[in-house]
Amino acid sequence: MIRRLFAAGLGATLLVPPRAFAATLATTPQQTEGPFYPVGFPADMDNDLVQVRGQPAQAMGTILHLQGRVLDTSGRTVPGAMVEIWQCDAQGIYDHPRQPGRERRDQAFQGYGRMLVDAEGRYNFRTLKPVAYPGRTPHIHFKVATAAGRPLTSQFYIAGEPQNERDFVYRDAARSPQQRERIEMRLQPAPGLEPGALATSMDIVVG
Ligand SMILES: [Fe+2]
């Protein structure tokens, strides 16, 4: 009986149309959420983390335009995907109760933002080039929720950053060239967007 079921399953596999065997994209590796996911969301949680609504000051630090698409492993866009990012300010301080020295944080940095992807599956954030804090190489946390499956929680790093190789979270996620490509941001000057700003494009592939 078991043998017959196995044979039937094999036959079914061979009948799957060739399209189903198209090359698949490597998924973005899951990584720890870490201790600093917001416990209370800021009043302003749009996709511009450098400017807090109602405040004239702009956040300290180097501005980074982070954009990309949310795709499935076949390269199709994922309608309705929600992308969240969170990170520390330019001094390495999170807006979080567990953060020592939280009172010294840059009040002009939003720290967290979220947005729904557009019709082409695109997201974009105006945020900061991440900085190191004790024990961690620079990184941006992100989470993607879709209609299907559990949320993807991961982190972006800076390609070529010497501290990456000493960071255990990075090392655990960056085990192959394909995984590194999903989590390492190549930062490019973007003077056309705004003076002194950097930009990077990171597609997020959900399983
Ligand atoms: Fe972190």
PDB file of C-alpha atoms and ligand atoms in Angstrom:
ATOM      1  CA  MET A   1       0.000   0.000   0.000  1.00  0.00           C
ATOM      2  CA  ILE A   2       2.743   2.419   0.997  1.00  0.00           C
ATOM      3  CA  ARG A   3       4.689   1.503  -2.103  1.00  0.00           C
ATOM      4  CA  ARG A   4       1.620   2.120  -4.263  1.00  0.00           C
ATOM      5  CA  LEU A   5       1.043   5.549  -2.692  1.00  0.00           C
ATOM      6  CA  PHE A   6       4.676   6.436  -3.247  1.00  0.00           C
ATOM      7  CA  ALA A   7       4.419   5.395  -6.888  1.00  0.00           C
ATOM      8  CA  ALA A   8       1.265   7.445  -7.315  1.00  0.00           C
ATOM      9  CA  GLY A   9       2.953  10.474  -5.736  1.00  0.00           C
ATOM     10  CA  LEU A  10       5.938  10.151  -8.012  1.00  0.00           C
ATOM     11  CA  GLY A  11       3.665   9.917 -11.025  1.00  0.00           C
ATOM     12  CA  ALA A  12       1.836  13.070  -9.960  1.00  0.00           C
ATOM     13  CA  THR A  13       5.158  14.896  -9.611  1.00  0.00           C
ATOM     14  CA  LEU A  14       6.128  13.991 -13.145  1.00  0.00           C
ATOM     15  CA  LEU A  15       2.811  15.357 -14.413  1.00  0.00           C
ATOM     16  CA  VAL A  16       3.385  18.824 -12.926  1.00  0.00           C
ATOM     17  CA  PRO A  17       3.752  21.253 -15.858  1.00  0.00           C
ATOM     18  CA  PRO A  18       7.323  22.515 -16.537  1.00  0.00           C
ATOM     19  CA  ARG A  19       6.348  26.043 -15.478  1.00  0.00           C
ATOM     20  CA  ALA A  20       6.307  24.901 -11.847  1.00  0.00           C
ATOM     21  CA  PHE A  21      10.024  24.120 -12.111  1.00  0.00           C
ATOM     22  CA  ALA A  22      10.977  27.695 -13.041  1.00  0.00           C
ATOM     23  CA  ALA A  23      14.002  29.024 -11.132  1.00  0.00           C
ATOM     24  CA  THR A  24      13.040  30.170  -7.677  1.00  0.00           C
ATOM     25  CA  LEU A  25      14.402  33.149  -5.770  1.00  0.00           C
ATOM     26  CA  ALA A  26      16.237  32.585  -2.513  1.00  0.00           C
ATOM     27  CA  THR A  27      14.106  33.697   0.402  1.00  0.00           C
ATOM     28  CA  THR A  28      15.186  36.435   2.782  1.00  0.00           C
ATOM     29  CA  PRO A  29      16.521  34.633   5.872  1.00  0.00           C
ATOM     30  CA  GLN A  30      14.516  34.843   9.084  1.00  0.00           C
ATOM     31  CA  GLN A  31      16.433  36.551  11.875  1.00  0.00           C
ATOM     32  CA  THR A  32      15.671  37.373  15.467  1.00  0.00           C
ATOM     33  CA  GLU A  33      13.283  40.227  16.201  1.00  0.00           C
ATOM     34  CA  GLY A  34      15.637  41.327  18.969  1.00  0.00           C
ATOM     35  CA  PRO A  35      14.599  43.082  22.171  1.00  0.00           C
ATOM     36  CA  PHE A  36      13.680  46.467  20.704  1.00  0.00           C
ATOM     37  CA  TYR A  37      10.511  45.965  18.638  1.00  0.00           C
ATOM     38  CA  PRO A  38       8.222  48.806  19.749  1.00  0.00           C
ATOM     39  CA  VAL A  39       5.938  48.143  22.709  1.00  0.00           C
ATOM     40  CA  GLY A  40       3.973  51.276  21.914  1.00  0.00           C
ATOM     41  CA  PHE A  41       3.901  52.692  18.427  1.00  0.00           C
ATOM     42  CA  PRO A  42       4.845  56.339  17.857  1.00  0.00           C
ATOM     43  CA  ALA A  43       2.056  58.768  16.920  1.00  0.00           C
ATOM     44  CA  ASP A  44       3.812  59.248  13.595  1.00  0.00           C
ATOM     45  CA  MET A  45       4.691  55.909  12.013  1.00  0.00           C
ATOM     46  CA  ASP A  46       4.785  56.758   8.328  1.00  0.00           C
ATOM     47  CA  ASN A  47       7.616  55.828   5.948  1.00  0.00           C
ATOM     48  CA  ASP A  48       9.676  58.972   6.656  1.00  0.00           C
ATOM     49  CA  LEU A  49      11.568  58.211   9.872  1.00  0.00           C
ATOM     50  CA  VAL A  50      13.835  61.249   9.559  1.00  0.00           C
ATOM     51  CA  GLN A  51      10.998  63.706  10.042  1.00  0.00           C
ATOM     52  CA  VAL A  52       8.524  63.424  12.890  1.00  0.00           C
ATOM     53  CA  ARG A  53       5.211  65.090  12.120  1.00  0.00           C
ATOM     54  CA  GLY A  54       4.836  68.361  13.996  1.00  0.00           C
ATOM     55  CA  GLN A  55       8.562  68.733  14.704  1.00  0.00           C
ATOM     56  CA  PRO A  56      10.685  71.233  12.783  1.00  0.00           C
ATOM     57  CA  ALA A  57      13.988  69.438  13.459  1.00  0.00           C
ATOM     58  CA  GLN A  58      15.240  66.618  11.277  1.00  0.00           C
ATOM     59  CA  ALA A  59      16.892  63.544  12.794  1.00  0.00           C
ATOM     60  CA  MET A  60      20.666  63.482  13.254  1.00  0.00           C
ATOM     61  CA  GLY A  61      22.602  61.108  11.008  1.00  0.00           C
ATOM     62  CA  THR A  62      23.114  60.206   7.359  1.00  0.00           C
ATOM     63  CA  ILE A  63      19.887  59.882   5.415  1.00  0.00           C
ATOM     64  CA  LEU A  64      19.277  56.587   3.652  1.00  0.00           C
ATOM     65  CA  HIS A  65      16.548  55.997   1.080  1.00  0.00           C
ATOM     66  CA  LEU A  66      15.697  52.310   1.450  1.00  0.00           C
ATOM     67  CA  GLN A  67      13.417  50.907  -1.218  1.00  0.00           C
ATOM     68  CA  GLY A  68      12.610  47.644  -2.934  1.00  0.00           C
ATOM     69  CA  ARG A  69       9.865  45.146  -3.665  1.00  0.00           C
ATOM     70  CA  VAL A  70       8.233  42.347  -1.721  1.00  0.00           C
ATOM     71  CA  LEU A  71       8.284  39.218  -3.885  1.00  0.00           C
ATOM     72  CA  ASP A  72       7.419  35.563  -3.586  1.00  0.00           C
ATOM     73  CA  THR A  73       9.932  32.888  -4.593  1.00  0.00           C
ATOM     74  CA  SER A  74       8.623  32.959  -8.177  1.00  0.00           C
ATOM     75  CA  GLY A  75       9.369  36.664  -8.413  1.00  0.00           C
ATOM     76  CA  ARG A  76       5.734  37.721  -8.253  1.00  0.00           C
ATOM     77  CA  THR A  77       4.734  40.745  -6.219  1.00  0.00           C
ATOM     78  CA  VAL A  78       2.816  40.141  -2.998  1.00  0.00           C
ATOM     79  CA  PRO A  79      -0.257  42.397  -2.920  1.00  0.00           C
ATOM     80  CA  GLY A  80      -1.157  43.848   0.462  1.00  0.00           C
ATOM     81  CA  ALA A  81       2.213  43.146   2.089  1.00  0.00           C
ATOM     82  CA  MET A  82       2.928  45.363   5.094  1.00  0.00           C
ATOM     83  CA  VAL A  83       6.565  46.330   5.666  1.00  0.00           C
ATOM     84  CA  GLU A  84       7.726  47.594   9.070  1.00  0.00           C
ATOM     85  CA  ILE A  85      11.219  48.814   9.920  1.00  0.00           C
ATOM     86  CA  TRP A  86      12.766  49.893  13.215  1.00  0.00           C
ATOM     87  CA  GLN A  87      16.259  50.941  14.210  1.00  0.00           C
ATOM     88  CA  CYS A  88      18.280  52.952  16.711  1.00  0.00           C
ATOM     89  CA  ASP A  89      19.022  56.650  16.281  1.00  0.00           C
ATOM     90  CA  ALA A  90      22.359  58.099  15.167  1.00  0.00           C
ATOM     91  CA  GLN A  91      23.694  57.695  18.724  1.00  0.00           C
ATOM     92  CA  GLY A  92      22.801  53.989  18.885  1.00  0.00           C
ATOM     93  CA  ILE A  93      19.737  54.531  21.107  1.00  0.00           C
ATOM     94  CA  TYR A  94      16.377  52.810  20.536  1.00  0.00           C
ATOM     95  CA  ASP A  95      13.073  54.327  21.571  1.00  0.00           C
ATOM     96  CA  HIS A  96      12.257  51.418  23.859  1.00  0.00           C
ATOM     97  CA  PRO A  97      11.771  50.841  27.617  1.00  0.00           C
ATOM     98  CA  ARG A  98      14.603  48.262  27.630  1.00  0.00           C
ATOM     99  CA  GLN A  99      17.008  50.833  26.189  1.00  0.00           C
ATOM    100  CA  PRO A 100      19.475  52.235  28.765  1.00  0.00           C
ATOM    101  CA  GLY A 101      19.792  55.997  28.264  1.00  0.00           C
ATOM    102  CA  ARG A 102      16.526  56.181  26.350  1.00  0.00           C
ATOM    103  CA  GLU A 103      15.996  59.711  27.673  1.00  0.00           C
ATOM    104  CA  ARG A 104      18.975  60.861  25.600  1.00  0.00           C
ATOM    105  CA  ARG A 105      17.490  59.601  22.333  1.00  0.00           C
ATOM    106  CA  ASP A 106      17.087  61.892  19.361  1.00  0.00           C
ATOM    107  CA  GLN A 107      13.471  63.043  19.660  1.00  0.00           C
ATOM    108  CA  ALA A 108      13.522  63.999  15.989  1.00  0.00           C
ATOM    109  CA  PHE A 109      14.036  60.380  14.896  1.00  0.00           C
ATOM    110  CA  GLN A 110      10.864  58.368  14.482  1.00  0.00           C
ATOM    111  CA  GLY A 111      12.642  55.041  15.110  1.00  0.00           C
ATOM    112  CA  TYR A 112       9.851  52.976  13.536  1.00  0.00           C
ATOM    113  CA  GLY A 113       7.823  53.173  10.346  1.00  0.00           C
ATOM    114  CA  ARG A 114       5.480  51.020   8.328  1.00  0.00           C
ATOM    115  CA  MET A 115       3.841  51.031   4.941  1.00  0.00           C
ATOM    116  CA  LEU A 116       1.785  48.864   2.624  1.00  0.00           C
ATOM    117  CA  VAL A 117       3.461  47.982  -0.669  1.00  0.00           C
ATOM    118  CA  ASP A 118       2.043  49.745  -3.724  1.00  0.00           C
ATOM    119  CA  ALA A 119       0.428  48.104  -6.745  1.00  0.00           C
ATOM    120  CA  GLU A 120       3.886  47.104  -8.079  1.00  0.00           C
ATOM    121  CA  GLY A 121       4.852  45.557  -4.758  1.00  0.00           C
ATOM    122  CA  ARG A 122       7.186  48.434  -3.890  1.00  0.00           C
ATOM    123  CA  TYR A 123       8.038  49.879  -0.497  1.00  0.00           C
ATOM    124  CA  ASN A 124      10.235  52.879   0.300  1.00  0.00           C
ATOM    125  CA  PHE A 125      11.502  54.438   3.506  1.00  0.00           C
ATOM    126  CA  ARG A 126      13.422  57.610   4.220  1.00  0.00           C
ATOM    127  CA  THR A 127      15.496  56.618   7.204  1.00  0.00           C
ATOM    128  CA  LEU A 128      19.078  56.682   8.530  1.00  0.00           C
ATOM    129  CA  LYS A 129      22.186  54.788   7.578  1.00  0.00           C
ATOM    130  CA  PRO A 130      22.316  52.410  10.565  1.00  0.00           C
ATOM    131  CA  VAL A 131      25.063  52.781  13.164  1.00  0.00           C
ATOM    132  CA  ALA A 132      26.674  50.263  15.493  1.00  0.00           C
ATOM    133  CA  TYR A 133      25.809  49.997  19.175  1.00  0.00           C
ATOM    134  CA  PRO A 134      27.584  47.878  21.799  1.00  0.00           C
ATOM    135  CA  GLY A 135      27.515  44.242  20.727  1.00  0.00           C
ATOM    136  CA  ARG A 136      25.975  44.744  17.276  1.00  0.00           C
ATOM    137  CA  THR A 137      27.134  45.691  13.800  1.00  0.00           C
ATOM    138  CA  PRO A 138      24.967  48.352  12.083  1.00  0.00           C
ATOM    139  CA  HIS A 139      21.557  46.971  11.046  1.00  0.00           C
ATOM    140  CA  ILE A 140      17.958  47.872  10.264  1.00  0.00           C
ATOM    141  CA  HIS A 141      15.260  45.566  11.633  1.00  0.00           C
ATOM    142  CA  PHE A 142      12.301  44.767   9.429  1.00  0.00           C
ATOM    143  CA  LYS A 143       9.188  42.653   9.421  1.00  0.00           C
ATOM    144  CA  VAL A 144       6.889  41.801   6.517  1.00  0.00           C
ATOM    145  CA  ALA A 145       3.338  40.597   7.059  1.00  0.00           C
ATOM    146  CA  THR A 146       1.417  39.007   4.199  1.00  0.00           C
ATOM    147  CA  ALA A 147      -2.028  37.451   3.895  1.00  0.00           C
ATOM    148  CA  ALA A 148      -0.461  33.977   3.798  1.00  0.00           C
ATOM    149  CA  GLY A 149       2.027  32.487   6.196  1.00  0.00           C
ATOM    150  CA  ARG A 150       3.809  33.764   9.255  1.00  0.00           C
ATOM    151  CA  PRO A 151       5.476  37.187   9.114  1.00  0.00           C
ATOM    152  CA  LEU A 152       9.061  37.381   7.910  1.00  0.00           C
ATOM    153  CA  THR A 153      11.285  39.009  10.532  1.00  0.00           C
ATOM    154  CA  SER A 154      14.825  39.902   9.517  1.00  0.00           C
ATOM    155  CA  GLN A 155      17.571  42.553   9.478  1.00  0.00           C
ATOM    156  CA  PHE A 156      19.481  44.480   6.804  1.00  0.00           C
ATOM    157  CA  TYR A 157      23.224  45.135   7.107  1.00  0.00           C
ATOM    158  CA  ILE A 158      25.756  47.313   5.289  1.00  0.00           C
ATOM    159  CA  ALA A 159      27.759  45.436   2.641  1.00  0.00           C
ATOM    160  CA  GLY A 160      31.484  45.572   3.376  1.00  0.00           C
ATOM    161  CA  GLU A 161      31.060  46.698   6.989  1.00  0.00           C
ATOM    162  CA  PRO A 162      34.060  45.180   8.857  1.00  0.00           C
ATOM    163  CA  GLN A 163      32.034  44.588  12.034  1.00  0.00           C
ATOM    164  CA  ASN A 164      29.621  42.233  10.226  1.00  0.00           C
ATOM    165  CA  GLU A 165      31.914  39.238  10.535  1.00  0.00           C
ATOM    166  CA  ARG A 166      32.083  39.646  14.313  1.00  0.00           C
ATOM    167  CA  ASP A 167      28.285  39.857  14.668  1.00  0.00           C
ATOM    168  CA  PHE A 168      26.698  36.527  15.550  1.00  0.00           C
ATOM    169  CA  VAL A 169      23.247  37.445  14.233  1.00  0.00           C
ATOM    170  CA  TYR A 170      24.708  38.474  10.890  1.00  0.00           C
ATOM    171  CA  ARG A 171      26.910  35.388  10.672  1.00  0.00           C
ATOM    172  CA  ASP A 172      23.994  33.102  11.368  1.00  0.00           C
ATOM    173  CA  ALA A 173      21.907  34.685   8.577  1.00  0.00           C
ATOM    174  CA  ALA A 174      24.650  35.176   5.976  1.00  0.00           C
ATOM    175  CA  ARG A 175      25.601  31.552   5.358  1.00  0.00           C
ATOM    176  CA  SER A 176      25.496  31.646   1.554  1.00  0.00           C
ATOM    177  CA  PRO A 177      26.049  34.249  -1.189  1.00  0.00           C
ATOM    178  CA  GLN A 178      22.298  34.111  -1.904  1.00  0.00           C
ATOM    179  CA  GLN A 179      21.454  34.887   1.718  1.00  0.00           C
ATOM    180  CA  ARG A 180      24.033  37.681   1.869  1.00  0.00           C
ATOM    181  CA  GLU A 181      22.494  39.268  -1.210  1.00  0.00           C
ATOM    182  CA  ARG A 182      19.139  39.399   0.606  1.00  0.00           C
ATOM    183  CA  ILE A 183      20.446  41.140   3.711  1.00  0.00           C
ATOM    184  CA  GLU A 184      23.460  43.236   2.661  1.00  0.00           C
ATOM    185  CA  MET A 185      22.638  46.760   1.522  1.00  0.00           C
ATOM    186  CA  ARG A 186      24.926  48.281  -1.093  1.00  0.00           C
ATOM    187  CA  LEU A 187      24.803  51.971  -0.292  1.00  0.00           C
ATOM    188  CA  GLN A 188      25.061  54.419  -3.191  1.00  0.00           C
ATOM    189  CA  PRO A 189      25.341  58.210  -3.018  1.00  0.00           C
ATOM    190  CA  ALA A 190      22.010  59.713  -4.039  1.00  0.00           C
ATOM    191  CA  PRO A 191      22.583  63.467  -4.434  1.00  0.00           C
ATOM    192  CA  GLY A 192      19.688  63.563  -6.890  1.00  0.00           C
ATOM    193  CA  LEU A 193      17.312  62.626  -4.076  1.00  0.00           C
ATOM    194  CA  GLU A 194      18.796  65.011  -1.512  1.00  0.00           C
ATOM    195  CA  PRO A 195      22.271  66.355  -0.672  1.00  0.00           C
ATOM    196  CA  GLY A 196      24.428  63.932   1.305  1.00  0.00           C
ATOM    197  CA  ALA A 197      21.874  61.125   1.148  1.00  0.00           C
ATOM    198  CA  LEU A 198      22.496  57.459   0.351  1.00  0.00           C
ATOM    199  CA  ALA A 199      20.179  55.017  -1.365  1.00  0.00           C
ATOM    200  CA  THR A 200      19.828  51.275  -1.633  1.00  0.00           C
ATOM    201  CA  SER A 201      17.447  48.800  -3.222  1.00  0.00           C
ATOM    202  CA  MET A 202      16.568  45.607  -1.332  1.00  0.00           C
ATOM    203  CA  ASP A 203      13.996  43.157  -2.589  1.00  0.00           C
ATOM    204  CA  ILE A 204      12.468  41.090   0.187  1.00  0.00           C
ATOM    205  CA  VAL A 205      11.584  37.516  -0.797  1.00  0.00           C
ATOM    206  CA  VAL A 206       9.003  35.805   1.365  1.00  0.00           C
ATOM    207  CA  GLY A 207       8.563  32.044   1.361  1.00  0.00           C
TER     208      GLY A 207
HETATM  209 FE    FE B   1      18.901  45.992  16.837  1.00  0.00          FE
END
